[in-house]
Amino acid sequence: MSDSAPTPAARLLPMGDRALLAEVGSLDAVLALHAALEASRPPGVVDLVPAARTVLVRVDPRVLPLAAARAWVDRTTASTDAAAPAARDADRVELDAEYAGPDLAETATLLGLSPDALVAQHSAAEWTVAFTGFAPGFGYLVSPDWPHDVPRLPSPRTRVPAGAIGLAGAFSGAYPRDTPGGWRLIGTTPALLFDPDAASPALLAPGTRVRFRPVRADVVAAPGSAAVPVPGPAAAPAPAPPGAAGPAPTPTPALTPAPLRAAEPPPAPTPTPAPPRPSTQPAAAKAVRVVEPGLLATIQDLGRAGAAALGVAPSGALDRGALRTANRLVGNPEGAAGIEVTMGGLRAVAEHDLWFAVAGAWGPLRIDGRELDPYEAHEWPAGGELHLDWFMHGARAYLAVRGGLDGMPVLGSRASDLLAGLGSAPLRAGALVGVRDEASVAIPAPAISPWGAPHDDLIEVELAPGPRAAWFAPSAARDLFESVWTVSNDADRVGVRLDGPALARAREGELPSEGMVPGALQVPPTGRPTILLADGPVTGGYPVIAVATDASLDAIAQARPGTRLRFRHARPS
């Protein structure tokens, strides 16, 4: 890393109405600023996400207004040393590495080295996790001892196994799970890189120092014992390494057979959605049995904010207002878990007498063939079959059951993340969903309320400024706000791809990876934007021209293929 020097003043860029990007221009400065911000983090900061040249600061404006966040980042930048921060003693890890990857010999030749020399240089370097990226627990490693810029493979592999050690650009990294990828593979490690059930899920979190320890294939440690935290002098004994996340099974479709993917620029590997692990919860005293899940039914609460620096998206209900309303109608806390039903088709049977409410998308709602109204609490007798028929308006409805529904807790949330494979698996026929005991108040008396079907013909969406508006020609802003856009068939929990005019660029190329937020309008080379949603990647390399306001995300959640959108400028806060 560089010698000690003052950090250049950060250029603060807008990222919607709840976040900003601090751009400092070098990776050393990013590492220093991220460490300084973490050390002085005030209440109201939700996420700090380092990337190649920026740190994303995401806040809860009810606690920390954006103006106050800007002032805090400015003060911190002015007093921060640009040298890479020294890692804490517990943040040093040695990984066993068997250097026998399929690309080792070819990569050595490209670099003008012998394979033995390449292994010697890679294992002698002290690496630092600069940031995490396309998948939970994937750390981008950098080192001042590594002088090489390694080209990606001309054609990515369809499967890179978990534990593969790769090189791309100036980075090294190890894959936490099976995924496609275009990095050059030089070895493998049996280390357990990401365990959502562990107190510290990511073994390689930002700032961690990493050394690779060469081992022969016949002496590689058993899985679970190949990652060794290295304490400094007088350090307390290091905790046992976290366990392994399960392999990714076959992807599960959302609204479309191929889930939308917001691609990373080179040298990032490309993620593949992986259905979450099956639930292992014991049989509950009360439960709901799924007869037919419809197109897609998942357990969702209000999400797992605060883990983006580990590569974990917030997830949770896409229409948070609808979930909150359904929970209030049955006396639950607003954040209790329910079932998010996409496009309808759910059939479920109560194993015990229950109360339920449905809010969000609009369609026929029946128990044992008897029509019921949404946005009301209803009794659900034991053995009764509830049917949410195919929706006529909107895309997602929320089924809340008094007491809340159970699901696999990960990082403080029961939300299913379909891209990363966290939380409970999408519900299948025969699944038994436990009912918890989280009701906080009595079921409120019925009230006349102005509930109605979601607007899904023409939706107005407020846009706040994005960080890379200057990358686009003046005509792009006119087209963005004056055109009517159409939701394409590529729409799911990861994001919504829009059909409309191509937004002209003033600057070509792609960005180094930087933090993303739900609502970001990424614009790929085609010029047609994608709105990232709750399961979207936490970093990305396509420029963000604008960001849908937090209040607009619920309306976007109800947009189905063919829905028209019109954008308007958000009022300054």
Coordinates of C-alpha atoms in Angstrom, one line a residue:
M1 CA 0.0 0.0 0.0
S2 CA 1.0 3.6 -0.3
D3 CA 3.0 5.6 2.3
S4 CA 1.0 7.6 4.8
A5 CA -0.6 10.7 3.3
P6 CA -3.7 12.8 3.9
T7 CA -6.8 11.4 2.2
P8 CA -7.9 13.6 -0.7
A9 CA -11.1 15.4 -0.1
A10 CA -14.0 13.0 -1.0
R11 CA -16.3 14.0 -3.8
L12 CA -19.7 13.4 -2.5
L13 CA -22.2 12.1 -5.1
P14 CA -25.9 11.7 -4.6
M15 CA -27.4 8.2 -4.5
G16 CA -31.1 8.8 -4.1
D17 CA -32.9 10.1 -1.1
R18 CA -31.2 7.8 1.5
A19 CA -27.6 7.4 0.4
L20 CA -24.5 9.0 -1.0
L21 CA -21.2 7.9 -2.5
A22 CA -17.9 9.2 -1.2
E23 CA -15.5 9.0 -4.1
V24 CA -11.8 9.2 -3.1
G25 CA -10.1 8.0 -6.3
S26 CA -7.8 5.3 -5.0
L27 CA -8.2 1.9 -3.3
D28 CA -5.8 2.9 -0.5
A29 CA -8.0 5.9 0.3
V30 CA -11.1 3.8 0.2
L31 CA -9.7 1.4 2.8
A32 CA -8.6 4.3 5.0
L33 CA -11.9 6.2 4.7
H34 CA -14.0 3.1 5.3
A35 CA -12.1 2.2 8.5
A36 CA -12.4 5.8 9.7
L37 CA -16.1 5.9 9.0
E38 CA -16.7 2.6 10.8
A39 CA -14.7 3.9 13.8
S40 CA -16.8 7.1 14.1
R41 CA -20.2 5.7 12.8
P42 CA -23.1 7.7 14.3
P43 CA -26.6 6.3 14.9
G44 CA -28.7 6.3 11.7
V45 CA -26.0 4.9 9.4
V46 CA -27.5 1.7 7.9
D47 CA -24.6 0.5 5.6
L48 CA -21.1 1.4 4.8
V49 CA -20.0 -0.3 1.6
P50 CA -16.5 0.0 0.3
A51 CA -15.7 -0.6 -3.4
A52 CA -12.9 0.1 -5.9
R53 CA -13.0 3.9 -5.7
T54 CA -16.0 4.8 -3.5
V55 CA -17.6 4.2 -0.1
L56 CA -21.4 4.0 -0.1
V57 CA -23.1 5.6 2.9
R58 CA -26.7 4.5 3.4
V59 CA -28.7 6.2 6.2
D60 CA -32.1 6.2 7.9
P61 CA -33.0 9.9 7.3
R62 CA -35.4 9.7 10.3
V63 CA -32.3 9.3 12.5
L64 CA -29.5 10.9 10.5
P65 CA -30.5 13.3 7.7
L66 CA -28.5 13.2 4.5
A67 CA -27.2 16.7 5.1
A68 CA -25.8 15.6 8.5
A69 CA -24.3 12.5 6.9
R70 CA -22.6 14.6 4.3
A71 CA -21.1 16.8 7.0
W72 CA -19.9 13.7 8.9
V73 CA -18.2 12.2 5.8
D74 CA -16.5 15.6 5.1
R75 CA -15.1 15.8 8.6
T76 CA -13.9 12.3 8.6
T77 CA -12.2 12.6 5.2
A78 CA -10.4 15.7 6.3
S79 CA -8.9 13.8 9.3
T80 CA -8.2 10.5 7.7
D81 CA -4.8 9.1 6.7
A82 CA -4.7 7.7 3.2
A83 CA -2.4 4.8 4.2
A84 CA -4.2 1.5 4.4
P85 CA -5.5 1.0 7.9
A86 CA -3.8 -1.6 10.0
A87 CA -6.0 -4.6 10.5
R88 CA -6.9 -5.7 14.0
D89 CA -5.2 -8.8 15.3
A90 CA -8.3 -10.9 14.9
D91 CA -8.6 -9.8 11.2
R92 CA -5.7 -11.9 9.9
V93 CA -6.5 -15.2 8.3
E94 CA -4.4 -17.9 6.7
L95 CA -6.1 -20.0 4.0
D96 CA -4.8 -23.4 3.0
A97 CA -4.4 -23.4 -0.8
E98 CA -3.8 -26.3 -3.1
Y99 CA -2.2 -24.6 -6.2
A100 CA -3.4 -27.0 -8.9
G101 CA -6.0 -24.9 -10.7
P102 CA -6.9 -25.5 -14.3
D103 CA -5.5 -22.1 -15.4
L104 CA -2.3 -22.1 -13.4
A105 CA 0.1 -22.9 -16.2
E106 CA -1.5 -20.7 -18.8
T107 CA -1.7 -17.8 -16.4
A108 CA 1.9 -18.2 -15.5
T109 CA 2.8 -18.1 -19.2
L110 CA 0.8 -14.9 -19.7
L111 CA 2.7 -13.3 -16.9
G112 CA 6.1 -14.5 -18.1
L113 CA 6.5 -16.7 -15.1
S114 CA 6.9 -20.4 -14.3
P115 CA 4.0 -22.0 -12.4
D116 CA 6.2 -22.3 -9.3
A117 CA 7.2 -18.7 -9.5
L118 CA 3.5 -17.6 -9.8
V119 CA 2.6 -19.8 -6.7
A120 CA 5.6 -18.3 -4.8
Q121 CA 4.5 -14.7 -5.5
H122 CA 0.8 -15.4 -4.8
S123 CA 1.5 -17.1 -1.5
A124 CA 4.2 -14.7 -0.4
A125 CA 1.9 -11.7 -0.8
E126 CA 0.0 -10.3 2.1
W127 CA -3.5 -9.6 0.8
T128 CA -6.2 -7.3 2.1
V129 CA -9.9 -7.6 1.5
A130 CA -10.7 -4.3 -0.2
F131 CA -14.4 -4.9 -0.6
T132 CA -17.0 -7.6 -1.2
G133 CA -19.0 -7.9 -4.3
F134 CA -21.3 -10.0 -6.4
A135 CA -22.1 -12.6 -3.8
P136 CA -22.2 -12.9 0.0
G137 CA -18.7 -13.5 1.3
F138 CA -16.8 -12.9 -2.0
G139 CA -13.9 -10.7 -1.0
Y140 CA -11.9 -8.8 -3.6
L141 CA -8.3 -9.1 -2.4
V142 CA -5.5 -6.6 -3.2
S143 CA -1.8 -6.6 -2.3
P144 CA 1.1 -4.2 -2.7
D145 CA 3.2 -7.3 -3.3
W146 CA 1.2 -8.3 -6.3
P147 CA 2.3 -6.4 -9.5
H148 CA 0.3 -8.2 -12.1
D149 CA -2.8 -7.3 -14.1
V150 CA -4.4 -10.7 -15.1
P151 CA -6.8 -10.8 -18.0
R152 CA -10.1 -12.6 -17.6
L153 CA -10.9 -15.7 -19.5
P154 CA -12.2 -15.0 -23.0
S155 CA -15.4 -17.0 -22.2
P156 CA -16.6 -17.4 -18.6
R157 CA -17.1 -20.9 -17.2
T158 CA -20.6 -22.0 -16.5
R159 CA -19.6 -23.4 -13.2
V160 CA -16.7 -22.4 -10.8
P161 CA -16.7 -24.7 -7.7
A162 CA -16.9 -23.3 -4.2
G163 CA -13.4 -22.7 -2.8
A164 CA -11.8 -22.0 -6.2
I165 CA -9.0 -19.3 -5.9
G166 CA -9.0 -17.0 -8.9
L167 CA -7.1 -14.0 -10.4
A168 CA -8.6 -11.2 -12.5
G169 CA -7.1 -7.7 -13.0
A170 CA -5.2 -6.7 -9.9
F171 CA -7.5 -8.8 -7.7
S172 CA -7.4 -12.3 -6.2
G173 CA -10.4 -14.0 -4.5
A174 CA -12.0 -17.2 -3.5
Y175 CA -15.5 -18.3 -4.5
P176 CA -17.8 -18.9 -1.5
R177 CA -20.2 -21.1 -3.5
D178 CA -20.6 -22.7 -7.0
T179 CA -21.2 -20.0 -9.6
P180 CA -20.3 -19.1 -13.2
G181 CA -17.3 -16.9 -13.5
G182 CA -14.5 -15.6 -15.7
W183 CA -11.6 -15.4 -13.3
R184 CA -8.5 -17.5 -14.0
L185 CA -8.4 -20.3 -11.5
I186 CA -5.0 -21.2 -9.9
G187 CA -6.0 -23.2 -6.9
T188 CA -8.6 -24.2 -4.3
T189 CA -9.1 -23.8 -0.6
P190 CA -11.4 -25.9 1.6
A191 CA -11.9 -23.0 3.9
L192 CA -15.5 -22.1 4.8
L193 CA -15.9 -18.6 3.4
F194 CA -19.5 -17.7 4.2
D195 CA -21.8 -19.1 6.9
P196 CA -25.0 -17.2 7.4
D197 CA -25.6 -18.9 10.7
A198 CA -22.3 -17.7 12.2
A199 CA -21.8 -14.6 14.4
S200 CA -19.5 -13.3 11.7
P201 CA -20.8 -14.8 8.5
A202 CA -18.1 -13.7 6.1
L203 CA -14.6 -15.0 6.8
L204 CA -13.1 -12.4 4.5
A205 CA -14.8 -9.2 5.5
P206 CA -13.5 -5.8 4.3
G207 CA -10.2 -4.9 6.0
T208 CA -9.2 -8.5 6.7
R209 CA -5.6 -9.4 6.0
V210 CA -5.1 -12.7 4.2
R211 CA -2.2 -15.1 3.5
F212 CA -2.4 -18.2 1.3
R213 CA -0.5 -21.2 2.7
P214 CA 0.5 -23.7 0.0
V215 CA -0.4 -27.3 0.8
R216 CA -0.2 -30.5 -1.2
A217 CA -3.5 -32.2 -2.3
D218 CA -2.9 -35.1 0.0
V219 CA -2.4 -32.9 3.1
V220 CA -5.2 -30.3 2.6
A221 CA -7.1 -29.9 5.9
A222 CA -10.6 -31.2 6.3
P223 CA -13.3 -28.7 5.4
G224 CA -13.9 -26.4 8.3
S225 CA -10.3 -26.4 9.6
A226 CA -8.5 -24.8 6.7
A227 CA -9.0 -21.2 7.6
V228 CA -6.8 -20.1 10.5
P229 CA -7.3 -16.6 12.1
V230 CA -3.8 -15.4 13.0
P231 CA -3.7 -13.4 16.3
G232 CA -1.1 -10.8 17.0
P233 CA 0.9 -10.6 20.2
A234 CA -1.1 -11.0 23.3
A235 CA -4.3 -11.4 21.3
A236 CA -7.2 -13.4 22.7
P237 CA -7.7 -16.9 21.3
A238 CA -9.4 -16.6 17.9
P239 CA -12.9 -18.0 17.5
A240 CA -13.4 -21.1 15.6
P241 CA -13.9 -20.5 11.8
P242 CA -17.5 -20.3 10.6
G243 CA -19.3 -23.3 9.0
A244 CA -20.0 -23.8 5.3
A245 CA -23.0 -22.5 3.4
G246 CA -24.7 -25.2 1.4
P247 CA -24.2 -25.6 -2.4
A248 CA -26.5 -23.8 -4.7
P249 CA -29.3 -25.9 -6.2
T250 CA -31.1 -25.3 -9.4
P251 CA -32.2 -21.6 -9.8
T252 CA -35.9 -20.9 -9.1
P253 CA -37.8 -18.6 -11.5
A254 CA -39.6 -15.5 -10.3
L255 CA -41.7 -13.7 -12.9
T256 CA -39.6 -15.0 -15.7
P257 CA -37.8 -18.3 -16.4
A258 CA -34.3 -16.5 -16.3
P259 CA -34.1 -14.2 -13.3
L260 CA -32.8 -10.7 -14.1
R261 CA -29.1 -10.2 -13.4
A262 CA -27.4 -6.8 -12.9
A263 CA -24.0 -7.6 -14.3
E264 CA -20.7 -6.5 -12.8
P265 CA -18.0 -5.0 -15.0
P266 CA -14.7 -6.8 -15.5
P267 CA -13.0 -8.2 -13.5
A268 CA -15.9 -9.2 -11.3
P269 CA -17.3 -12.8 -11.7
T270 CA -21.0 -13.1 -12.7
P271 CA -23.5 -14.2 -10.0
T272 CA -26.1 -16.8 -10.5
P273 CA -29.3 -16.8 -8.5
A274 CA -29.4 -19.7 -6.0
P275 CA -32.6 -20.8 -4.2
P276 CA -32.3 -20.5 -0.4
R277 CA -31.6 -23.4 1.8
P278 CA -34.5 -25.6 2.8
S279 CA -35.9 -24.8 6.2
T280 CA -35.0 -27.1 9.0
Q281 CA -37.4 -25.6 11.5
P282 CA -39.2 -28.1 13.8
A283 CA -42.9 -28.8 13.6
A284 CA -44.8 -25.8 15.2
A285 CA -47.8 -25.8 17.5
K286 CA -49.7 -24.0 14.7
A287 CA -48.9 -24.2 11.0
V288 CA -50.1 -23.5 7.5
R289 CA -49.7 -26.3 4.8
V290 CA -49.0 -25.2 1.2
V291 CA -51.1 -27.0 -1.3
E292 CA -50.0 -25.0 -4.4
P293 CA -47.5 -22.1 -4.2
G294 CA -48.6 -20.5 -7.5
L295 CA -45.9 -18.8 -9.6
L296 CA -43.7 -17.9 -6.6
A297 CA -44.4 -17.7 -2.9
T298 CA -41.6 -16.8 -0.4
I299 CA -41.3 -15.9 3.3
Q300 CA -40.6 -12.2 3.7
D301 CA -40.4 -9.7 6.5
L302 CA -38.9 -6.2 6.3
G303 CA -35.5 -7.4 5.4
R304 CA -31.9 -7.6 6.7
A305 CA -30.5 -4.1 6.5
G306 CA -26.9 -3.5 7.6
A307 CA -25.1 -6.4 6.0
A308 CA -24.3 -4.9 2.6
A309 CA -20.6 -4.7 3.4
L310 CA -20.6 -8.5 3.5
G311 CA -22.2 -8.7 0.1
V312 CA -25.7 -9.3 1.5
A313 CA -28.7 -7.5 0.0
P314 CA -31.5 -6.2 2.2
S315 CA -34.2 -8.5 0.7
G316 CA -37.6 -8.5 2.5
A317 CA -41.0 -7.6 1.1
L318 CA -40.9 -5.6 -2.1
D319 CA -44.1 -3.8 -1.2
R320 CA -43.3 -3.0 2.4
G321 CA -46.5 -1.0 2.9
A322 CA -48.7 -3.9 2.0
L323 CA -46.9 -6.3 4.4
R324 CA -47.2 -3.7 7.2
T325 CA -50.9 -3.2 6.5
A326 CA -51.6 -7.0 6.5
N327 CA -49.8 -7.4 9.8
R328 CA -51.6 -4.5 11.4
L329 CA -55.0 -6.0 10.4
V330 CA -54.3 -9.2 12.4
G331 CA -52.6 -7.4 15.4
N332 CA -49.0 -8.4 14.5
P333 CA -45.9 -6.1 14.7
E334 CA -45.5 -4.5 11.3
G335 CA -42.3 -6.4 10.6
A336 CA -43.6 -9.9 11.3
A337 CA -42.9 -12.4 8.5
G338 CA -45.7 -13.3 6.0
I339 CA -45.9 -14.9 2.6
E340 CA -45.2 -12.8 -0.5
V341 CA -47.3 -14.2 -3.3
T342 CA -46.2 -13.3 -6.8
M343 CA -49.0 -13.0 -9.4
G344 CA -51.3 -15.3 -7.4
G345 CA -52.2 -19.0 -7.5
L346 CA -51.5 -19.8 -3.8
R347 CA -53.5 -22.5 -2.1
A348 CA -52.9 -23.3 1.5
V349 CA -54.7 -25.1 4.3
A350 CA -54.8 -24.1 8.0
E351 CA -53.6 -26.9 10.3
H352 CA -55.2 -25.1 13.2
D353 CA -57.8 -22.3 13.7
L354 CA -56.1 -19.1 12.6
W355 CA -56.8 -15.5 11.7
F356 CA -55.3 -14.0 8.5
A357 CA -55.4 -10.9 6.2
V358 CA -54.3 -10.2 2.7
A359 CA -53.0 -6.9 1.3
G360 CA -51.3 -5.7 -1.9
A361 CA -52.2 -7.1 -5.3
W362 CA -55.9 -7.5 -6.1
G363 CA -57.6 -10.8 -7.1
P364 CA -60.2 -13.3 -6.0
L365 CA -59.8 -14.4 -2.4
R366 CA -61.6 -17.4 -1.1
I367 CA -61.8 -19.9 1.7
D368 CA -63.4 -23.2 0.7
G369 CA -64.9 -21.4 -2.3
R370 CA -66.4 -18.5 -0.2
E371 CA -65.5 -15.1 -1.5
L372 CA -63.7 -12.8 1.0
D373 CA -62.5 -9.2 0.9
P374 CA -58.8 -8.3 1.0
Y375 CA -57.7 -5.7 3.6
E376 CA -59.8 -7.3 6.3
A377 CA -59.0 -9.8 9.1
H378 CA -60.8 -13.1 8.6
E379 CA -61.1 -16.4 10.6
W380 CA -59.3 -19.3 8.9
P381 CA -60.8 -22.5 10.4
A382 CA -58.7 -25.6 10.7
G383 CA -58.8 -27.6 7.5
G384 CA -60.1 -24.7 5.5
E385 CA -58.4 -24.1 2.1
L386 CA -57.4 -20.5 1.4
H387 CA -57.1 -19.6 -2.3
L388 CA -55.4 -16.5 -3.6
D389 CA -56.5 -16.7 -7.3
W390 CA -54.5 -15.1 -10.1
F391 CA -54.2 -11.4 -9.6
M392 CA -56.1 -9.0 -11.8
H393 CA -54.2 -5.9 -10.6
G394 CA -50.7 -5.6 -9.2
A395 CA -48.0 -8.3 -8.9
R396 CA -47.5 -9.1 -5.3
A397 CA -49.9 -9.8 -2.4
Y398 CA -49.0 -10.4 1.3
L399 CA -50.6 -13.1 3.5
A400 CA -50.2 -12.3 7.2
V401 CA -51.3 -14.8 9.8
R402 CA -51.9 -13.7 13.4
G403 CA -48.8 -14.4 15.4
G404 CA -46.5 -14.1 12.3
L405 CA -45.0 -16.9 10.2
D406 CA -41.8 -18.8 10.8
G407 CA -38.9 -19.2 8.5
M408 CA -35.1 -19.7 8.7
P409 CA -33.5 -16.7 10.4
V410 CA -30.4 -15.3 8.8
L411 CA -28.6 -12.1 10.0
G412 CA -31.7 -11.1 12.0
S413 CA -34.3 -11.6 9.3
R414 CA -36.5 -14.4 8.0
A415 CA -36.6 -12.9 4.5
S416 CA -35.8 -15.2 1.5
D417 CA -33.0 -13.8 -0.7
L418 CA -33.4 -15.6 -4.1
L419 CA -30.2 -14.3 -5.6
A420 CA -27.9 -15.2 -2.7
G421 CA -29.7 -18.3 -1.5
L422 CA -30.3 -17.0 2.1
G423 CA -33.3 -17.7 4.3
S424 CA -36.0 -20.3 3.6
A425 CA -36.4 -21.8 0.2
P426 CA -39.3 -20.7 -2.0
L427 CA -42.4 -22.5 -0.8
R428 CA -43.3 -25.8 -2.5
A429 CA -46.4 -28.0 -2.4
G430 CA -46.5 -29.8 0.9
A431 CA -44.4 -27.2 2.8
L432 CA -45.4 -26.7 6.4
V433 CA -45.0 -23.1 7.6
G434 CA -45.0 -22.6 11.3
V435 CA -47.0 -19.9 13.0
R436 CA -45.2 -17.9 15.7
D437 CA -46.6 -16.2 18.7
E438 CA -45.7 -12.5 18.0
A439 CA -49.2 -10.9 18.0
S440 CA -48.7 -7.6 19.9
V441 CA -52.3 -6.3 20.1
A442 CA -55.9 -7.5 19.7
I443 CA -57.3 -7.7 16.2
P444 CA -58.5 -4.2 15.5
A445 CA -62.2 -3.6 14.8
P446 CA -63.2 -3.5 11.1
A447 CA -62.9 0.0 9.8
I448 CA -64.0 1.6 6.5
S449 CA -60.8 2.4 4.8
P450 CA -60.1 3.6 1.2
W451 CA -58.4 0.4 0.1
G452 CA -58.4 -0.3 -3.6
A453 CA -56.6 -2.2 -6.3
P454 CA -53.0 -1.2 -7.0
H455 CA -52.5 1.2 -9.9
D456 CA -50.8 -1.0 -12.5
D457 CA -51.7 0.7 -15.8
L458 CA -49.6 3.9 -15.5
I459 CA -47.4 4.3 -12.4
E460 CA -45.7 7.6 -11.6
V461 CA -42.3 7.1 -10.0
E462 CA -40.3 9.8 -8.3
L463 CA -36.6 9.9 -9.1
A464 CA -33.8 11.4 -7.0
P465 CA -30.4 12.2 -8.5
G466 CA -28.0 9.4 -9.2
P467 CA -24.2 9.6 -8.9
R468 CA -23.4 9.2 -12.6
A469 CA -25.8 11.5 -14.4
A470 CA -22.7 13.2 -16.0
W471 CA -22.0 10.0 -17.9
F472 CA -25.1 10.7 -20.1
A473 CA -25.8 13.1 -22.9
P474 CA -28.3 15.9 -22.2
S475 CA -30.8 14.0 -24.4
A476 CA -30.8 11.1 -21.9
A477 CA -32.4 13.2 -19.1
R478 CA -35.1 14.4 -21.5
D479 CA -35.8 10.9 -22.6
L480 CA -35.8 9.6 -19.1
F481 CA -38.4 12.0 -17.8
E482 CA -40.5 12.6 -21.0
S483 CA -40.9 9.0 -22.2
V484 CA -43.4 6.4 -21.0
W485 CA -41.5 3.2 -20.1
T486 CA -42.8 -0.3 -20.1
V487 CA -42.0 -3.1 -17.7
S488 CA -40.4 -5.9 -19.7
N489 CA -40.8 -9.6 -19.1
D490 CA -37.4 -9.5 -17.3
A491 CA -38.8 -8.5 -13.9
D492 CA -38.3 -10.3 -10.6
R493 CA -37.1 -9.6 -7.0
V494 CA -33.7 -8.7 -8.3
G495 CA -34.8 -5.9 -10.6
V496 CA -37.1 -4.6 -13.3
R497 CA -35.8 -4.1 -16.8
L498 CA -37.6 -1.4 -18.8
D499 CA -38.4 -1.1 -22.5
G500 CA -38.2 2.4 -24.0
P501 CA -35.7 4.7 -25.7
A502 CA -32.0 4.1 -25.4
L503 CA -30.4 6.6 -23.0
A504 CA -27.5 8.1 -24.9
R505 CA -24.1 8.2 -23.2
A506 CA -21.6 11.1 -23.1
R507 CA -18.9 8.8 -21.8
E508 CA -18.2 5.2 -22.8
G509 CA -16.8 2.3 -20.8
E510 CA -17.8 0.9 -17.4
L511 CA -17.2 2.0 -13.9
P512 CA -15.1 0.2 -11.3
S513 CA -17.6 -1.6 -9.0
E514 CA -19.4 0.7 -6.6
G515 CA -22.2 0.4 -4.0
M516 CA -25.8 0.0 -5.2
V517 CA -29.1 0.5 -3.4
P518 CA -32.7 -0.6 -4.1
G519 CA -34.2 1.8 -6.6
A520 CA -30.9 2.5 -8.5
L521 CA -31.5 2.9 -12.3
Q522 CA -28.5 1.1 -13.8
V523 CA -27.9 1.7 -17.5
P524 CA -26.1 -1.0 -19.3
P525 CA -24.6 -0.5 -22.8
T526 CA -28.0 -1.1 -24.4
G527 CA -29.1 2.2 -22.9
R528 CA -32.3 0.8 -21.4
P529 CA -32.4 1.1 -17.6
T530 CA -32.9 -1.6 -15.0
I531 CA -34.4 -0.7 -11.6
L532 CA -32.6 -2.7 -8.9
L533 CA -34.9 -4.1 -6.2
A534 CA -34.4 -5.7 -2.7
D535 CA -32.6 -8.9 -3.9
G536 CA -30.3 -7.0 -6.2
P537 CA -26.5 -7.0 -6.0
V538 CA -24.9 -4.7 -3.4
T539 CA -22.2 -3.5 -5.9
G540 CA -22.3 -3.0 -9.7
G541 CA -20.5 -1.4 -12.5
Y542 CA -23.1 0.1 -14.8
P543 CA -23.6 3.9 -14.3
V544 CA -26.6 4.9 -12.2
I545 CA -28.4 7.9 -13.8
A546 CA -31.0 8.3 -11.1
V547 CA -32.5 6.5 -8.1
A548 CA -36.2 5.8 -7.4
T549 CA -37.1 7.3 -4.0
D550 CA -37.7 5.0 -1.1
A551 CA -41.4 5.9 -1.1
S552 CA -41.7 4.8 -4.8
L553 CA -40.4 1.3 -4.3
D554 CA -43.7 -0.1 -3.1
A555 CA -45.4 1.0 -6.3
I556 CA -42.7 -0.5 -8.5
A557 CA -43.2 -3.8 -6.6
Q558 CA -46.8 -3.9 -8.0
A559 CA -45.7 -3.3 -11.6
R560 CA -46.2 -6.4 -13.8
P561 CA -44.9 -7.0 -17.3
G562 CA -46.6 -4.5 -19.5
T563 CA -47.2 -1.9 -16.8
R564 CA -46.2 1.6 -18.0
L565 CA -44.1 3.9 -15.9
R566 CA -43.5 7.6 -16.0
F567 CA -40.7 9.2 -14.1
R568 CA -40.9 12.6 -12.4
H569 CA -38.4 14.6 -10.4
A570 CA -38.5 14.0 -6.6
R571 CA -39.2 17.1 -4.5
P572 CA -36.0 18.2 -2.7
S573 CA -36.0 17.0 0.9

